[in-house]
């Protein structure tokens, strides 16, 4: 059943604003939650609103090899009269899929994201606003020779440009290293890494100041330390394969679409 035929979508107040903008109801894949607002309107009526930055990804490939994106916008969804809710956030929650279904007189929203699974059962869902936006252009990539070592800035910028069309796996729990206990599954991570990477050297991507080239084994030793303070990404020197780790203790891996 197409989302435009989903009876739960038709019950969302102002859903026609989204339908007019996209021509259909989107899945919100790769959308980013940029703001969350909780409110209590009475002792028995609570609400939460999500500001979501999203767009349409087309089948058209640009000169740089990325799929063209259009219809960029910010959508604010409000859930009124919350009955049940399970919700979590990481540093920048990325949505993998957002869906709606009817549950008797209520509406259930389910979301998978980079943080964790999310579900909310509510009396009413409202599209509070849809604002077309202009995407911020990626920082220009300097001319680099992939066969030569790069500095931290170009490693970071190259990862932003060249890893956009990675097919990522589902999230995999790998744990974290704490002072009280070591729950980090180093052997599990190493098994995935050695199964993915063909080279002995990888880029460790943290930010534009601290990214660097490392041996794979040395990089794997440091992942649990980095996760105490930041997310981290490992990728091969040709930027075709990568592993990304989140501070919440999950990872995913993938390689470029062929």
PDB file of N, CA, C and O in Angstrom, residues 88-120:
ATOM      1  N   UNK A  88      14.976   7.934  22.036  1.00  0.00           N
ATOM      2  CA  UNK A  88      16.362   8.167  22.399  1.00  0.00           C
ATOM      3  C   UNK A  88      17.016   9.088  21.393  1.00  0.00           C
ATOM      4  O   UNK A  88      16.561   9.223  20.256  1.00  0.00           O
ATOM      5  N   UNK A  89      18.108   9.753  21.791  1.00  0.00           N
ATOM      6  CA  UNK A  89      18.816  10.686  20.924  1.00  0.00           C
ATOM      7  C   UNK A  89      20.313  10.406  20.963  1.00  0.00           C
ATOM      8  O   UNK A  89      20.843   9.974  21.981  1.00  0.00           O
ATOM      9  N   UNK A  90      20.987  10.648  19.839  1.00  0.00           N
ATOM     10  CA  UNK A  90      22.436  10.701  19.852  1.00  0.00           C
ATOM     11  C   UNK A  90      22.847  12.102  19.412  1.00  0.00           C
ATOM     12  O   UNK A  90      22.031  13.021  19.408  1.00  0.00           O
ATOM     13  N   UNK A  91      24.127  12.302  19.030  1.00  0.00           N
ATOM     14  CA  UNK A  91      24.608  13.655  18.768  1.00  0.00           C
ATOM     15  C   UNK A  91      23.917  14.294  17.570  1.00  0.00           C
ATOM     16  O   UNK A  91      23.720  15.510  17.530  1.00  0.00           O
ATOM     17  N   UNK A  92      23.509  13.511  16.578  1.00  0.00           N
ATOM     18  CA  UNK A  92      22.794  14.028  15.414  1.00  0.00           C
ATOM     19  C   UNK A  92      21.930  12.889  14.866  1.00  0.00           C
ATOM     20  O   UNK A  92      22.339  12.156  13.984  1.00  0.00           O
ATOM     21  N   UNK A  93      20.708  12.743  15.382  1.00  0.00           N
ATOM     22  CA  UNK A  93      19.884  11.589  15.025  1.00  0.00           C
ATOM     23  C   UNK A  93      19.529  11.571  13.536  1.00  0.00           C
ATOM     24  O   UNK A  93      18.916  12.499  13.014  1.00  0.00           O
ATOM     25  N   UNK A  94      19.921  10.522  12.853  1.00  0.00           N
ATOM     26  CA  UNK A  94      19.602  10.340  11.442  1.00  0.00           C
ATOM     27  C   UNK A  94      18.512   9.278  11.334  1.00  0.00           C
ATOM     28  O   UNK A  94      18.629   8.188  11.892  1.00  0.00           O
ATOM     29  N   UNK A  95      17.450   9.601  10.613  1.00  0.00           N
ATOM     30  CA  UNK A  95      16.312   8.704  10.469  1.00  0.00           C
ATOM     31  C   UNK A  95      16.589   7.716   9.338  1.00  0.00           C
ATOM     32  O   UNK A  95      17.012   8.105   8.250  1.00  0.00           O
ATOM     33  N   UNK A  96      16.339   6.438   9.596  1.00  0.00           N
ATOM     34  CA  UNK A  96      16.418   5.428   8.544  1.00  0.00           C
ATOM     35  C   UNK A  96      15.038   5.210   7.918  1.00  0.00           C
ATOM     36  O   UNK A  96      14.914   5.021   6.724  1.00  0.00           O
ATOM     37  N   UNK A  97      14.004   5.244   8.750  1.00  0.00           N
ATOM     38  CA  UNK A  97      12.641   5.092   8.241  1.00  0.00           C
ATOM     39  C   UNK A  97      11.669   5.606   9.297  1.00  0.00           C
ATOM     40  O   UNK A  97      11.891   5.431  10.500  1.00  0.00           O
ATOM     41  N   UNK A  98      10.607   6.269   8.849  1.00  0.00           N
ATOM     42  CA  UNK A  98       9.570   6.783   9.745  1.00  0.00           C
ATOM     43  C   UNK A  98       8.227   6.396   9.147  1.00  0.00           C
ATOM     44  O   UNK A  98       7.941   6.730   7.994  1.00  0.00           O
ATOM     45  N   UNK A  99       7.417   5.667   9.906  1.00  0.00           N
ATOM     46  CA  UNK A  99       6.143   5.176   9.381  1.00  0.00           C
ATOM     47  C   UNK A  99       5.019   5.400  10.378  1.00  0.00           C
ATOM     48  O   UNK A  99       5.248   5.557  11.587  1.00  0.00           O
ATOM     49  N   UNK A 100       3.786   5.407   9.861  1.00  0.00           N
ATOM     50  CA  UNK A 100       2.592   5.632  10.673  1.00  0.00           C
ATOM     51  C   UNK A 100       1.590   4.511  10.426  1.00  0.00           C
ATOM     52  O   UNK A 100       1.474   3.997   9.319  1.00  0.00           O
ATOM     53  N   UNK A 101       0.855   4.168  11.492  1.00  0.00           N
ATOM     54  CA  UNK A 101      -0.227   3.194  11.359  1.00  0.00           C
ATOM     55  C   UNK A 101      -1.322   3.518  12.364  1.00  0.00           C
ATOM     56  O   UNK A 101      -1.069   4.155  13.409  1.00  0.00           O
ATOM     57  N   UNK A 102      -2.527   3.126  12.046  1.00  0.00           N
ATOM     58  CA  UNK A 102      -3.636   3.351  12.955  1.00  0.00           C
ATOM     59  C   UNK A 102      -3.621   2.310  14.062  1.00  0.00           C
ATOM     60  O   UNK A 102      -3.315   1.144  13.832  1.00  0.00           O
ATOM     61  N   UNK A 103      -3.943   2.760  15.274  1.00  0.00           N
ATOM     62  CA  UNK A 103      -4.116   1.838  16.400  1.00  0.00           C
ATOM     63  C   UNK A 103      -5.410   2.255  17.088  1.00  0.00           C
ATOM     64  O   UNK A 103      -5.425   3.146  17.935  1.00  0.00           O
ATOM     65  N   UNK A 104      -6.521   1.618  16.696  1.00  0.00           N
ATOM     66  CA  UNK A 104      -7.856   1.996  17.169  1.00  0.00           C
ATOM     67  C   UNK A 104      -8.075   3.485  16.885  1.00  0.00           C
ATOM     68  O   UNK A 104      -7.967   3.905  15.745  1.00  0.00           O
ATOM     69  N   UNK A 105      -8.347   4.267  17.916  1.00  0.00           N
ATOM     70  CA  UNK A 105      -8.605   5.693  17.698  1.00  0.00           C
ATOM     71  C   UNK A 105      -7.322   6.520  17.706  1.00  0.00           C
ATOM     72  O   UNK A 105      -7.354   7.729  17.502  1.00  0.00           O
ATOM     73  N   UNK A 106      -6.172   5.879  17.915  1.00  0.00           N
ATOM     74  CA  UNK A 106      -4.900   6.585  18.014  1.00  0.00           C
ATOM     75  C   UNK A 106      -4.061   6.333  16.756  1.00  0.00           C
ATOM     76  O   UNK A 106      -4.429   5.573  15.869  1.00  0.00           O
ATOM     77  N   UNK A 107      -2.908   6.999  16.710  1.00  0.00           N
ATOM     78  CA  UNK A 107      -1.946   6.820  15.631  1.00  0.00           C
ATOM     79  C   UNK A 107      -0.622   6.402  16.250  1.00  0.00           C
ATOM     80  O   UNK A 107      -0.159   7.014  17.210  1.00  0.00           O
ATOM     81  N   UNK A 108      -0.011   5.366  15.679  1.00  0.00           N
ATOM     82  CA  UNK A 108       1.308   4.935  16.134  1.00  0.00           C
ATOM     83  C   UNK A 108       2.349   5.340  15.100  1.00  0.00           C
ATOM     84  O   UNK A 108       2.192   5.086  13.911  1.00  0.00           O
ATOM     85  N   UNK A 109       3.400   5.985  15.576  1.00  0.00           N
ATOM     86  CA  UNK A 109       4.531   6.349  14.719  1.00  0.00           C
ATOM     87  C   UNK A 109       5.732   5.502  15.139  1.00  0.00           C
ATOM     88  O   UNK A 109       6.076   5.453  16.323  1.00  0.00           O
ATOM     89  N   UNK A 110       6.346   4.840  14.179  1.00  0.00           N
ATOM     90  CA  UNK A 110       7.538   4.033  14.445  1.00  0.00           C
ATOM     91  C   UNK A 110       8.706   4.619  13.660  1.00  0.00           C
ATOM     92  O   UNK A 110       8.548   5.007  12.504  1.00  0.00           O
ATOM     93  N   UNK A 111       9.857   4.679  14.289  1.00  0.00           N
ATOM     94  CA  UNK A 111      11.020   5.251  13.627  1.00  0.00           C
ATOM     95  C   UNK A 111      12.255   4.456  13.982  1.00  0.00           C
ATOM     96  O   UNK A 111      12.505   4.164  15.150  1.00  0.00           O
ATOM     97  N   UNK A 112      13.046   4.101  12.975  1.00  0.00           N
ATOM     98  CA  UNK A 112      14.380   3.564  13.217  1.00  0.00           C
ATOM     99  C   UNK A 112      15.364   4.681  12.896  1.00  0.00           C
ATOM    100  O   UNK A 112      15.188   5.410  11.926  1.00  0.00           O
ATOM    101  N   UNK A 113      16.367   4.838  13.738  1.00  0.00           N
ATOM    102  CA  UNK A 113      17.303   5.942  13.570  1.00  0.00           C
ATOM    103  C   UNK A 113      18.686   5.515  14.014  1.00  0.00           C
ATOM    104  O   UNK A 113      18.894   4.396  14.492  1.00  0.00           O
ATOM    105  N   UNK A 114      19.648   6.444  13.889  1.00  0.00           N
ATOM    106  CA  UNK A 114      21.014   6.170  14.320  1.00  0.00           C
ATOM    107  C   UNK A 114      21.124   6.066  15.834  1.00  0.00           C
ATOM    108  O   UNK A 114      22.108   5.536  16.347  1.00  0.00           O
ATOM    109  N   UNK A 115      20.114   6.581  16.548  1.00  0.00           N
ATOM    110  CA  UNK A 115      20.149   6.524  18.006  1.00  0.00           C
ATOM    111  C   UNK A 115      19.617   5.176  18.502  1.00  0.00           C
ATOM    112  O   UNK A 115      20.300   4.405  19.152  1.00  0.00           O
ATOM    113  N   UNK A 116      18.365   4.885  18.183  1.00  0.00           N
ATOM    114  CA  UNK A 116      17.754   3.630  18.581  1.00  0.00           C
ATOM    115  C   UNK A 116      16.368   3.583  17.981  1.00  0.00           C
ATOM    116  O   UNK A 116      15.918   4.517  17.327  1.00  0.00           O
ATOM    117  N   UNK A 117      15.675   2.463  18.187  1.00  0.00           N
ATOM    118  CA  UNK A 117      14.297   2.370  17.722  1.00  0.00           C
ATOM    119  C   UNK A 117      13.432   3.325  18.534  1.00  0.00           C
ATOM    120  O   UNK A 117      13.665   3.552  19.715  1.00  0.00           O
ATOM    121  N   UNK A 118      12.436   3.887  17.876  1.00  0.00           N
ATOM    122  CA  UNK A 118      11.587   4.893  18.488  1.00  0.00           C
ATOM    123  C   UNK A 118      10.144   4.539  18.184  1.00  0.00           C
ATOM    124  O   UNK A 118       9.824   4.101  17.080  1.00  0.00           O
ATOM    125  N   UNK A 119       9.255   4.712  19.143  1.00  0.00           N
ATOM    126  CA  UNK A 119       7.830   4.479  18.908  1.00  0.00           C
ATOM    127  C   UNK A 119       7.024   5.432  19.773  1.00  0.00           C
ATOM    128  O   UNK A 119       7.392   5.724  20.920  1.00  0.00           O
ATOM    129  N   UNK A 120       5.943   5.925  19.209  1.00  0.00           N
ATOM    130  CA  UNK A 120       5.069   6.815  19.950  1.00  0.00           C
ATOM    131  C   UNK A 120       3.627   6.551  19.532  1.00  0.00           C
ATOM    132  O   UNK A 120       3.338   6.411  18.341  1.00  0.00           O
TER     133      UNK A 120
END
